[in-house]
Each structure stands twice: as structure tokens, then as C-alpha cells.
Short mmCIF file of C-alpha atoms in Angstrom, two decimals:
data_model
loop_
_atom_site.label_atom_id
_atom_site.label_comp_id
_atom_site.label_asym_id
_atom_site.label_seq_id
_atom_site.Cartn_x
_atom_site.Cartn_y
_atom_site.Cartn_z
CA UNK A 18 174.75 -140.82 4.00
CA UNK A 19 171.64 -142.39 5.55
CA UNK A 20 170.98 -139.42 7.83
CA UNK A 21 167.22 -139.72 7.27
CA UNK A 22 167.05 -143.51 7.05
CA UNK A 23 163.67 -144.83 8.23
CA UNK A 24 163.70 -147.74 10.66
CA UNK A 25 160.59 -149.96 10.95
CA UNK A 26 159.31 -150.77 14.45
CA UNK A 27 157.57 -153.92 15.66
CA UNK A 28 154.28 -152.02 16.00
CA UNK A 29 154.20 -151.46 12.23
CA UNK A 30 155.24 -147.80 12.27
CA UNK A 31 158.57 -146.33 11.21
CA UNK A 32 160.80 -143.60 12.65
CA UNK A 33 164.04 -141.90 11.72
CA UNK A 34 166.85 -144.30 12.57
CA UNK A 35 169.02 -143.09 15.43
CA UNK A 36 172.55 -144.26 14.79
CA UNK A 37 174.43 -144.42 18.08
CA UNK A 38 176.93 -147.00 16.86
CA UNK A 39 179.56 -144.75 15.28
CA UNK A 40 182.33 -146.46 17.25
CA UNK A 41 181.69 -149.67 15.31
CA UNK A 42 181.37 -148.13 11.83
CA UNK A 43 180.59 -144.57 10.87
CA UNK A 44 178.18 -143.67 8.08
CA UNK A 45 179.91 -142.52 4.90
CA UNK A 46 180.14 -138.81 4.23
CA UNK A 47 178.19 -137.52 1.24
CA UNK A 48 181.37 -135.81 0.12
CA UNK A 49 183.20 -139.14 0.09
CA UNK A 50 180.37 -140.83 -1.79
CA UNK A 51 180.35 -138.11 -4.45
CA UNK A 52 184.12 -138.41 -4.85
CA UNK A 53 183.98 -142.18 -5.25
CA UNK A 54 181.26 -141.86 -7.88
CA UNK A 55 183.44 -139.42 -9.83
CA UNK A 56 186.52 -141.67 -9.82
CA UNK A 57 184.75 -145.00 -10.27
CA UNK A 58 184.73 -144.82 -14.10
CA UNK A 59 188.55 -144.64 -13.97
CA UNK A 60 188.90 -147.66 -11.68
CA UNK A 61 191.59 -150.05 -12.94
CA UNK A 62 194.59 -152.04 -11.77
CA UNK A 63 197.39 -149.96 -10.26
CA UNK A 64 201.18 -149.90 -10.68
CA UNK A 65 201.37 -152.38 -13.52
CA UNK A 66 199.27 -150.92 -16.31
CA UNK A 67 200.25 -148.57 -19.14
CA UNK A 68 196.62 -147.77 -19.97
CA UNK A 69 195.07 -144.39 -19.25
CA UNK A 70 192.65 -145.65 -16.58
CA UNK A 71 195.41 -147.62 -14.89
CA UNK A 72 197.60 -144.53 -14.77
CA UNK A 73 194.78 -142.50 -13.23
CA UNK A 74 194.09 -145.21 -10.63
CA UNK A 75 197.78 -145.43 -9.76
CA UNK A 76 197.88 -141.67 -9.27
CA UNK A 77 194.81 -141.82 -7.02
CA UNK A 78 196.33 -144.59 -4.94
CA UNK A 79 199.77 -143.07 -4.50
CA UNK A 80 198.44 -139.58 -3.80
CA UNK A 81 196.22 -141.07 -1.13
CA UNK A 82 199.39 -141.89 0.82
CA UNK A 83 200.47 -138.25 0.92
CA UNK A 84 196.99 -137.11 1.93
CA UNK A 85 196.80 -139.59 4.80
CA UNK A 86 200.36 -138.79 5.93
CA UNK A 87 199.50 -135.10 6.09
CA UNK A 88 196.28 -135.85 7.99
CA UNK A 89 198.18 -137.49 10.86
CA UNK A 90 201.10 -135.05 10.87
CA UNK A 91 203.49 -137.72 9.69
CA UNK A 92 207.17 -137.22 8.96
CA UNK A 93 208.27 -136.93 5.33
CA UNK A 94 209.97 -140.32 5.43
CA UNK A 95 207.15 -142.15 7.25
CA UNK A 96 205.79 -145.15 5.40
CA UNK A 97 202.06 -145.20 4.63
CA UNK A 98 200.85 -148.76 4.13
CA UNK A 99 197.25 -149.45 3.16
CA UNK A 100 195.72 -152.51 4.80
CA UNK A 101 192.30 -154.03 5.41
CA UNK A 102 191.69 -152.38 8.78
CA UNK A 103 193.35 -151.43 12.09
CA UNK A 104 193.68 -155.08 13.11
CA UNK A 105 195.50 -155.85 9.87
CA UNK A 106 197.81 -152.86 10.38
CA UNK A 107 198.83 -153.91 13.88
CA UNK A 108 199.38 -157.51 12.80
CA UNK A 109 201.59 -156.16 10.02
CA UNK A 110 203.67 -154.21 12.54
CA UNK A 111 203.91 -157.28 14.77
CA UNK A 112 205.74 -159.05 11.95
CA UNK A 113 208.34 -156.28 11.76
CA UNK A 114 209.47 -155.88 15.34
CA UNK A 115 213.12 -156.52 16.26
CA UNK A 116 213.78 -159.78 18.06
CA UNK A 117 215.63 -158.24 21.02
CA UNK A 118 212.77 -156.66 22.89
CA UNK A 119 209.30 -157.06 24.38
CA UNK A 120 206.00 -155.38 23.60
CA UNK A 121 204.32 -153.65 26.54
CA UNK A 122 200.56 -153.07 26.41
CA UNK A 123 197.69 -152.32 28.81
CA UNK A 124 194.73 -154.52 29.67
CA UNK A 125 192.29 -151.88 28.42
CA UNK A 126 193.17 -152.45 24.77
CA UNK A 127 190.84 -153.55 22.00
CA UNK A 128 191.79 -157.07 20.92
CA UNK A 129 193.33 -155.55 17.77
CA UNK A 130 196.04 -153.99 19.95
CA UNK A 131 196.47 -156.97 22.23
CA UNK A 132 196.24 -160.25 20.32
CA UNK A 133 199.00 -159.51 17.75
CA UNK A 134 201.53 -159.06 20.54
CA UNK A 135 200.79 -162.45 22.15
CA UNK A 136 202.81 -164.18 19.43
CA UNK A 137 205.88 -162.12 20.46
CA UNK A 138 207.77 -161.58 23.71
CA UNK A 139 205.28 -159.43 25.56
CA UNK A 140 204.27 -157.92 28.86
CA UNK A 141 200.64 -157.09 29.68
CA UNK A 142 200.07 -154.47 32.34
CA UNK A 143 196.84 -153.93 34.27
CA UNK A 144 195.95 -150.25 34.15
CA UNK A 145 195.60 -148.52 37.51
CA UNK A 146 192.59 -146.57 38.71
CA UNK A 147 193.98 -143.28 37.46
CA UNK A 148 195.88 -142.17 34.38
CA UNK A 149 198.71 -140.81 36.52
CA UNK A 150 199.18 -144.10 38.35
CA UNK A 151 198.98 -145.99 35.06
CA UNK A 152 201.62 -143.78 33.47
CA UNK A 153 203.89 -144.31 36.49
CA UNK A 154 203.43 -148.09 36.22
CA UNK A 155 204.25 -147.95 32.50
CA UNK A 156 207.40 -145.95 33.20
CA UNK A 157 208.47 -148.50 35.79
CA UNK A 158 208.11 -151.33 33.26
CA UNK A 159 209.94 -149.32 30.59
CA UNK A 160 212.81 -148.70 33.00
CA UNK A 161 213.71 -152.39 32.81
CA UNK A 162 215.23 -151.62 29.42
CA UNK A 163 213.71 -154.75 27.90
CA UNK A 164 210.80 -153.07 26.10
CA UNK A 165 211.16 -152.24 22.41
CA UNK A 166 207.56 -151.17 21.76
CA UNK A 167 204.81 -149.62 23.87
CA UNK A 168 201.34 -150.28 22.40
CA UNK A 169 198.51 -148.06 23.62
CA UNK A 170 195.09 -146.93 22.50
CA UNK A 171 194.49 -143.28 21.76
CA UNK A 172 190.94 -143.44 23.12
CA UNK A 173 189.16 -146.37 24.72
CA UNK A 174 186.66 -148.06 22.42
CA UNK A 175 184.70 -149.04 25.55
CA UNK A 176 184.42 -145.79 27.53
CA UNK A 177 185.77 -143.14 25.16
CA UNK A 178 188.39 -141.90 27.63
CA UNK A 179 191.39 -140.27 25.92
CA UNK A 180 194.92 -141.05 27.03
CA UNK A 181 197.72 -138.41 27.08
CA UNK A 182 199.57 -140.01 24.18
CA UNK A 183 202.36 -137.42 24.15
CA UNK A 184 203.30 -138.32 27.72
CA UNK A 185 203.25 -142.06 27.01
CA UNK A 186 205.41 -141.42 23.94
CA UNK A 187 207.90 -139.35 25.94
CA UNK A 188 208.16 -142.13 28.52
CA UNK A 189 208.77 -144.75 25.84
CA UNK A 190 211.46 -142.70 24.12
CA UNK A 191 213.18 -141.89 27.42
CA UNK A 192 213.82 -145.61 27.84
CA UNK A 193 214.78 -146.43 24.26
CA UNK A 194 211.40 -147.83 23.17
CA UNK A 195 209.02 -146.84 20.40
CA UNK A 196 205.27 -146.33 20.63
CA UNK A 197 202.40 -147.48 18.44
CA UNK A 198 198.97 -145.92 18.86
CA UNK A 199 195.75 -147.72 18.02
CA UNK A 200 194.02 -144.61 16.68
CA UNK A 201 190.90 -146.34 15.36
CA UNK A 202 188.71 -144.46 17.84
CA UNK A 203 190.83 -141.35 18.29
CA UNK A 204 191.30 -140.33 14.64
CA UNK A 205 187.57 -139.72 13.93
CA UNK A 206 187.30 -137.44 16.98
CA UNK A 207 190.63 -135.67 17.52
CA UNK A 208 193.44 -134.24 15.41
CA UNK A 209 196.32 -136.70 15.40
CA UNK A 210 199.89 -135.42 14.98
CA UNK A 211 202.68 -137.97 14.92
CA UNK A 212 205.49 -135.40 14.86
CA UNK A 213 204.02 -133.19 17.59
CA UNK A 214 203.18 -136.03 19.96
CA UNK A 215 206.23 -138.21 19.28
CA UNK A 216 204.26 -141.13 17.87
CA UNK A 217 206.32 -143.69 15.97
CA UNK A 218 203.42 -145.67 14.48
CA UNK A 219 199.68 -145.11 14.18
CA UNK A 220 196.98 -147.41 12.85
CA UNK A 221 193.37 -146.61 12.01
CA UNK A 222 190.51 -147.63 9.71
CA UNK A 223 188.41 -145.97 7.04
CA UNK A 224 185.21 -147.63 8.22
CA UNK A 225 185.44 -145.68 11.50
CA UNK A 226 186.45 -142.50 9.68
CA UNK A 227 183.38 -141.92 7.46
CA UNK A 228 184.79 -143.86 4.50
CA UNK A 229 183.33 -147.06 2.99
CA UNK A 230 185.14 -149.91 1.22
CA UNK A 231 187.12 -151.35 4.11
CA UNK A 232 190.61 -149.86 3.97
CA UNK A 233 192.93 -149.39 6.91
CA UNK A 234 196.35 -147.81 7.21
CA UNK A 235 199.60 -148.03 9.13
CA UNK A 236 201.73 -144.88 9.20
CA UNK A 237 205.17 -144.83 10.75
CA UNK A 238 208.93 -145.18 10.70
CA UNK A 239 210.24 -147.19 7.79
CA UNK A 240 213.32 -148.95 9.16
CA UNK A 241 211.48 -151.70 11.07
CA UNK A 242 209.01 -152.06 8.23
CA UNK A 243 211.74 -152.43 5.61
CA UNK A 244 213.49 -155.18 7.54
CA UNK A 245 210.37 -156.98 8.74
CA UNK A 246 208.59 -159.99 7.32
CA UNK A 247 206.50 -159.05 4.24
CA UNK A 248 202.91 -158.99 5.42
CA UNK A 249 201.45 -160.62 2.32
CA UNK A 250 203.72 -162.55 0.00
CA UNK A 251 202.69 -161.89 -3.58
CA UNK A 252 203.03 -159.83 -6.70
CA UNK A 253 204.07 -156.23 -6.22
CA UNK A 254 205.90 -156.92 -2.95
CA UNK A 255 209.08 -158.08 -4.67
CA UNK A 256 212.09 -156.88 -6.64
CA UNK A 257 212.95 -160.17 -8.31
CA UNK A 258 211.71 -163.75 -8.04
CA UNK A 259 213.45 -167.00 -8.95
CA UNK A 260 212.03 -170.48 -8.73
CA UNK A 261 213.36 -171.00 -5.23
CA UNK A 262 214.22 -167.52 -3.94
CA UNK A 263 212.94 -163.96 -3.78
CA UNK A 264 214.31 -160.46 -3.25
CA UNK A 265 211.70 -158.40 -1.41
CA UNK A 266 210.88 -154.76 -2.09
CA UNK A 267 211.30 -152.04 0.52
CA UNK A 268 208.91 -149.23 1.31
CA UNK A 269 205.14 -149.60 1.36
CA UNK A 270 205.15 -152.07 -1.55
CA UNK A 271 206.88 -154.66 0.65
CA UNK A 272 203.66 -155.16 2.63
CA UNK A 273 201.04 -154.59 -0.08
CA UNK A 274 201.24 -157.80 -2.10
CA UNK A 275 198.48 -158.39 -4.64
CA UNK A 276 196.07 -155.89 -6.16
CA UNK A 277 195.31 -153.18 -3.60
CA UNK A 278 191.98 -151.71 -2.54
CA UNK A 279 192.21 -148.61 -4.70
CA UNK A 280 188.75 -147.24 -3.94
CA UNK A 281 189.18 -147.96 -0.26
CA UNK A 282 192.40 -145.97 -0.13
CA UNK A 283 190.91 -143.14 -2.19
CA UNK A 284 187.79 -142.98 -0.01
CA UNK A 285 189.89 -142.99 3.16
CA UNK A 286 192.06 -140.16 1.85
CA UNK A 287 189.03 -138.07 0.85
CA UNK A 288 187.49 -138.60 4.29
CA UNK A 289 190.67 -137.35 5.97
CA UNK A 290 190.56 -134.24 3.78
CA UNK A 291 186.96 -133.59 4.83
CA UNK A 292 187.75 -134.00 8.52
CA UNK A 293 190.91 -131.90 8.28
CA UNK A 294 188.77 -129.09 6.85
CA UNK A 295 186.40 -128.95 9.81
CA UNK A 296 186.19 -126.00 12.17
CA UNK A 297 187.92 -127.76 15.04
CA UNK A 298 186.46 -125.76 17.98
CA UNK A 299 182.92 -126.17 16.61
CA UNK A 300 183.53 -129.87 15.91
CA UNK A 301 184.77 -130.58 19.43
CA UNK A 302 182.06 -128.43 21.05
CA UNK A 303 179.34 -130.29 19.15
CA UNK A 304 180.61 -133.64 20.37
CA UNK A 305 181.24 -132.46 23.93
CA UNK A 306 177.74 -131.02 24.27
CA UNK A 307 176.13 -134.26 23.10
CA UNK A 308 178.28 -136.40 25.36
CA UNK A 309 177.66 -134.23 28.40
CA UNK A 310 173.92 -134.30 27.75
CA UNK A 311 173.90 -138.08 27.44
CA UNK A 312 176.02 -138.71 30.54
CA UNK A 313 173.89 -136.32 32.59
CA UNK A 314 170.67 -137.88 31.30
CA UNK A 315 171.84 -141.42 32.03
CA UNK A 316 173.09 -140.46 35.49
CA UNK A 317 169.63 -139.13 36.38
CA UNK A 318 167.88 -142.40 35.53
CA UNK A 319 167.43 -144.93 38.36
CA UNK A 320 169.18 -148.24 37.93
CA UNK A 321 171.53 -147.04 35.18
CA UNK A 322 175.28 -146.94 35.77
CA UNK A 323 177.76 -145.09 33.54
CA UNK A 324 181.15 -146.79 33.43
CA UNK A 325 184.64 -145.34 33.22
CA UNK A 326 188.20 -146.62 33.62
CA UNK A 327 190.06 -143.74 35.23
CA UNK A 328 188.99 -141.55 38.13
CA UNK A 329 191.12 -138.65 36.86
CA UNK A 330 190.31 -138.69 33.13
CA UNK A 331 189.17 -135.29 31.88
CA UNK A 332 188.82 -135.88 28.14
CA UNK A 333 186.63 -138.34 26.27
CA UNK A 334 185.42 -138.81 22.72
CA UNK A 335 181.79 -139.45 21.75
CA UNK A 336 181.56 -142.87 23.40
CA UNK A 337 179.52 -143.59 26.54
CA UNK A 338 179.34 -146.99 28.25
CA UNK A 339 176.50 -147.91 30.59
CA UNK A 340 174.38 -150.75 31.96
CA UNK A 341 170.76 -151.10 33.08
CA UNK A 342 170.26 -152.93 36.36
CA UNK A 343 168.20 -156.08 36.00
CA UNK A 344 168.42 -156.26 32.20
CA UNK A 345 170.81 -158.13 29.94
CA UNK A 346 172.63 -155.64 27.72
CA UNK A 347 171.65 -157.51 24.57
CA UNK A 348 167.99 -157.41 25.53
CA UNK A 349 168.11 -153.65 26.11
CA UNK A 350 169.77 -153.14 22.72
CA UNK A 351 167.14 -155.29 21.00
CA UNK A 352 164.33 -153.39 22.75
CA UNK A 353 165.72 -149.99 21.78
CA UNK A 354 166.02 -151.09 18.18
CA UNK A 355 162.66 -152.83 17.82
CA UNK A 356 160.53 -150.37 19.80
CA UNK A 357 162.35 -147.03 19.42
CA UNK A 358 164.47 -147.22 16.26
CA UNK A 359 167.68 -146.62 18.21
CA UNK A 360 170.80 -148.55 17.25
CA UNK A 361 173.64 -148.96 19.73
CA UNK A 362 176.18 -151.63 20.62
CA UNK A 363 176.03 -154.29 23.31
CA UNK A 364 178.51 -156.94 24.42
CA UNK A 365 182.18 -156.93 25.33
CA UNK A 366 183.41 -154.70 22.48
CA UNK A 367 186.41 -156.93 21.72
CA UNK A 368 187.92 -155.86 25.05
CA UNK A 369 187.35 -158.87 27.29
CA UNK A 370 190.05 -158.13 29.91
CA UNK A 371 188.76 -154.60 30.47
CA UNK A 372 185.10 -155.63 30.72
CA UNK A 373 186.01 -158.26 33.31
CA UNK A 374 187.98 -155.74 35.36
CA UNK A 375 185.10 -153.26 35.21
CA UNK A 376 182.84 -155.93 36.72
CA UNK A 377 180.94 -156.44 33.46
CA UNK A 378 181.88 -159.99 32.43
CA UNK A 379 178.64 -160.49 30.49
CA UNK A 380 178.91 -157.15 28.69
CA UNK A 381 177.35 -153.70 28.75
CA UNK A 382 175.92 -151.07 26.39
CA UNK A 383 177.78 -148.49 24.34
CA UNK A 384 176.29 -145.39 22.75
CA UNK A 385 178.62 -143.63 20.32
CA UNK A 386 178.18 -140.66 18.04
CA UNK A 387 180.03 -138.31 15.72
CA UNK A 388 179.68 -135.69 13.02
CA UNK A 389 176.11 -136.50 11.99
CA UNK A 390 174.70 -136.91 15.50
CA UNK A 391 172.01 -134.63 16.91
CA UNK A 392 170.54 -133.70 20.27
CA UNK A 393 167.40 -135.54 19.16
CA UNK A 394 169.47 -138.76 19.04
CA UNK A 395 170.36 -138.35 22.70
CA UNK A 396 166.75 -137.51 23.57
CA UNK A 397 165.43 -140.57 21.73
CA UNK A 398 167.78 -142.89 23.62
CA UNK A 399 166.88 -141.38 26.97
CA UNK A 400 163.17 -141.55 26.14
CA UNK A 401 163.47 -145.22 25.27
CA UNK A 402 165.29 -145.99 28.50
CA UNK A 403 162.76 -144.07 30.58
CA UNK A 404 159.98 -146.06 28.94
CA UNK A 405 161.78 -149.33 29.70
CA UNK A 406 162.28 -148.42 33.36
CA UNK A 407 158.68 -147.22 33.72
CA UNK A 408 156.70 -149.67 31.59
CA UNK A 409 159.00 -152.58 30.86
CA UNK A 410 159.26 -154.33 27.51
CA UNK A 411 156.50 -153.65 25.01
CA UNK A 412 156.77 -157.03 23.27
CA UNK A 413 158.24 -160.46 23.90
CA UNK A 414 161.86 -161.22 23.06
CA UNK A 415 163.80 -164.44 22.58
CA UNK A 416 167.40 -165.44 21.95
CA UNK A 417 167.93 -166.58 18.37
CA UNK A 418 171.38 -167.64 17.11
CA UNK A 419 172.97 -165.96 20.12
CA UNK A 420 171.17 -162.61 19.91
CA UNK A 421 168.06 -161.14 21.47
CA UNK A 422 165.35 -160.47 18.89
CA UNK A 423 161.57 -159.90 19.01
CA UNK A 424 159.84 -163.25 19.51
CA UNK A 425 157.63 -162.36 16.55
CA UNK A 426 159.64 -160.33 14.04
CA UNK A 427 157.46 -158.05 11.92
CA UNK A 428 160.07 -155.61 10.64
CA UNK A 429 160.74 -156.08 6.91
CA UNK A 430 164.18 -156.22 5.34
CA UNK A 431 164.87 -154.82 1.86
CA UNK A 432 164.55 -157.41 -0.88
CA UNK A 433 168.32 -157.36 -1.46
CA UNK A 434 169.05 -158.05 2.25
CA UNK A 435 167.20 -161.20 3.30
CA UNK A 436 166.95 -161.59 7.08
CA UNK A 437 169.11 -164.16 8.84
CA UNK A 438 168.65 -165.83 12.25
CA UNK A 439 169.44 -163.55 15.15
CA UNK A 440 170.13 -160.70 12.72
CA UNK A 441 173.25 -162.52 11.49
CA UNK A 442 174.02 -164.18 14.80
CA UNK A 443 176.09 -163.18 17.80
CA UNK A 444 179.54 -161.71 17.26
CA UNK A 445 182.43 -163.79 18.64
CA UNK A 446 183.61 -160.85 20.77
CA UNK A 447 180.32 -160.80 22.69
CA UNK A 448 180.24 -164.40 23.88
CA UNK A 449 182.40 -166.64 26.05
#
């Protein structure tokens, strides 16, 4: 959806919008949109209705669990809990951990896989300069026998580097711990297999997986989830309720109080079906070719640095992090948008500890792509950067509500989307 969206420029012209912000939210697949339109007339409350539409909606919702479980290679008895997003899923798991252990995590995590653990006994570990050294440091911490859960990202949301999850899982299990994988970035780019890789829990989001409507999911072993604190106290999460007491349900219902996001779950499930049906070698080759072209192009431009975490990483998803010497990252992003119709991300990417360690305390730039990306997208970004380095800014810019914007904004918004200061202001994860 939106593949040919036209983006207005400050000079009054318009060009095809280049979406290089897939790591934040992917565009919806046409296939998913068509599916949602077909089921929308049947939309109704689930689980508690005898009516025809309610029965259909309940079937859609419950079958979505099986589809998502199959997509990630889950075990037959793994729980599939629909949530708002990856952050919600990891907070849910944080409320279910046993009391006799610590959570171990790395400093390279997105805040979603770091902040929930701060309310529990925890141990943060600074990643080393290589994956091998980092894995050795993790094993040393696990050997203390005090860790109950290892929390790691599948792929960095900052640099795109992929971690060997199967090896981290084996290390955790060797020392009596479990592992949870923040798969928000990995799932849209690589086949995930909980059984094959020894993953106990995985969390990811529909909005990064080509599905609209804001649903997330937590898939994993049910014992901790059945004994943990219900994530949202409310109807549907209970067996019986008295005036001053409650008997909680087990299974997925325990954590899905209230009316669920039926369309979100259905859209997420349909997106996983679409991705599972891809020709995997062609899919990975497409992404690899674009990433290699972008990294090579950026490396050949003076004053531009491409950033990475590990010296020995050999695999990365369609995410590239870079900075332009002498320019604030937010200004470069505003320039690319206003003068070239290129959209990418700037800031700290909700990964403050990592950005500080990389020597980028004020932020950097991230270009990310996926299924709908083209070589022309890479070329347009590189052309815009060459123009900036050669000619400088083509118009004046100012900071408004925490974001760089053209000093005189001429680009129109649709009537149903009135403009706001600073294009909705600066995100909290980009400022100190």
C-alpha cells in the first residue's frame, strides 16, 4: 500500500515518496488490506456472543493464534497472546517471571527490551566489540546460576546486525535460564523458528510486519504465563469473580482482559501467511543487494560514517545507520524529506545506551527498507546526500516543537490531516 505515494517538495513539485523508514513501521501489504476489507463486515465482539458475526469474529481471532504460532515455529503447547505491540508483550512477560532469579540483558537493546526488566532483579551487560566476546561475557554471567531469563534482540534496530540467537539460547539453557527474543526487527526480515533455535519466548509487532491496526504478540512457554500476574485485569481474563475475590483464567485469556483487537490480530496473522509464502532465497537476495549497495554508496561519500556494533558481524537485515559530519541528524532528515521526498529516521531510536557507546549521544540517521523497496530508493537517498555535501541546504530550516522543519513550510497536508507544529513534535526517545 502507498507504493506510488506522491510527496510534495518545498519547491512546489512532487516526487514518488521514498520510504526508508521500514524499521519504524512498514507499509501494509495489499494482500492484508484486501483480507481486512473482506472480513470487516463480520466484525463483532469475540468469545461472548452467540450471534453469527460474533461467531465468525471469534473464529478469526482464535485461528490467528495458530497461524502466528506456525509462522514462528512454535511448539504445540506454546501460548500465543495478542497485545498492543512488542513493548506490551515484553512488559507482560516481565509480570510473569519467577521471583528467584535475575534478568540478564545487553546494553544494545531497544528500550522495549530493557526498561521492563528494570523493575525486577536485573543485570545489564555492556556488549563487547565482537559477537564472540559478547557471547563469552554472557556465558560468564550465566554461569553464576542466578539468571532466570536472558533477554536479547534478534537484530539491532539501530544497525541491523543479526545476533546468533541459537547460540545465545544454548548458553542460557546450559545454565538453567530461559531466553526471550525481541523479534520486532528480525521477524520481518528472517524466518524465526522457536523450536529449531531453542527460543522460549518471542515478541514482535504487526506494525513492523506489514500489518496495520496495532497488534503485537508474545509467543512462548505457558507455565510462567499461567502463574504470572494477569497483564490486564478485566472481563475475559477470569474464571469466577466475587465482590472481593477473583479466580483468574489460565492460557492466553489470562492476559487478554477486555475486548481484544480482532482486526489487528487477523491482519497480523494474514501478514505472517504472506511472508511465510515468499521465495526465501529471492527475498533475502533482494534485501542483501539493496543493503550492500547503500553501504557501499555511503562509504564512498566524504564525511559520511556508517556505524556498526560488532567487528565480526556477518549478517544484517535491511537497516543501515550513518551520520553526516558537520550536520545534525535531524536537519539532514528534514532536508531529505523537504527537498528530495526521502523519508528516513533520525534520533536515538529508543536505544540511548547503545547510541552513547557508539559515540553518537545526540543521535544519528537510520535508513531501513524491506519487501517494497527498490534500487531507485537507494539511488534517491545517495543523490540527496551528494547534493547536500556539494551544494548545501537548498532552503532555510528551523527547529519547531523539537524538530527541524523548513523555515517556510509550503508542503500541503491532506484536509483530513491538519499539520501540527514540528510535524507532531519531537519523539521522547530522540531528546535528552
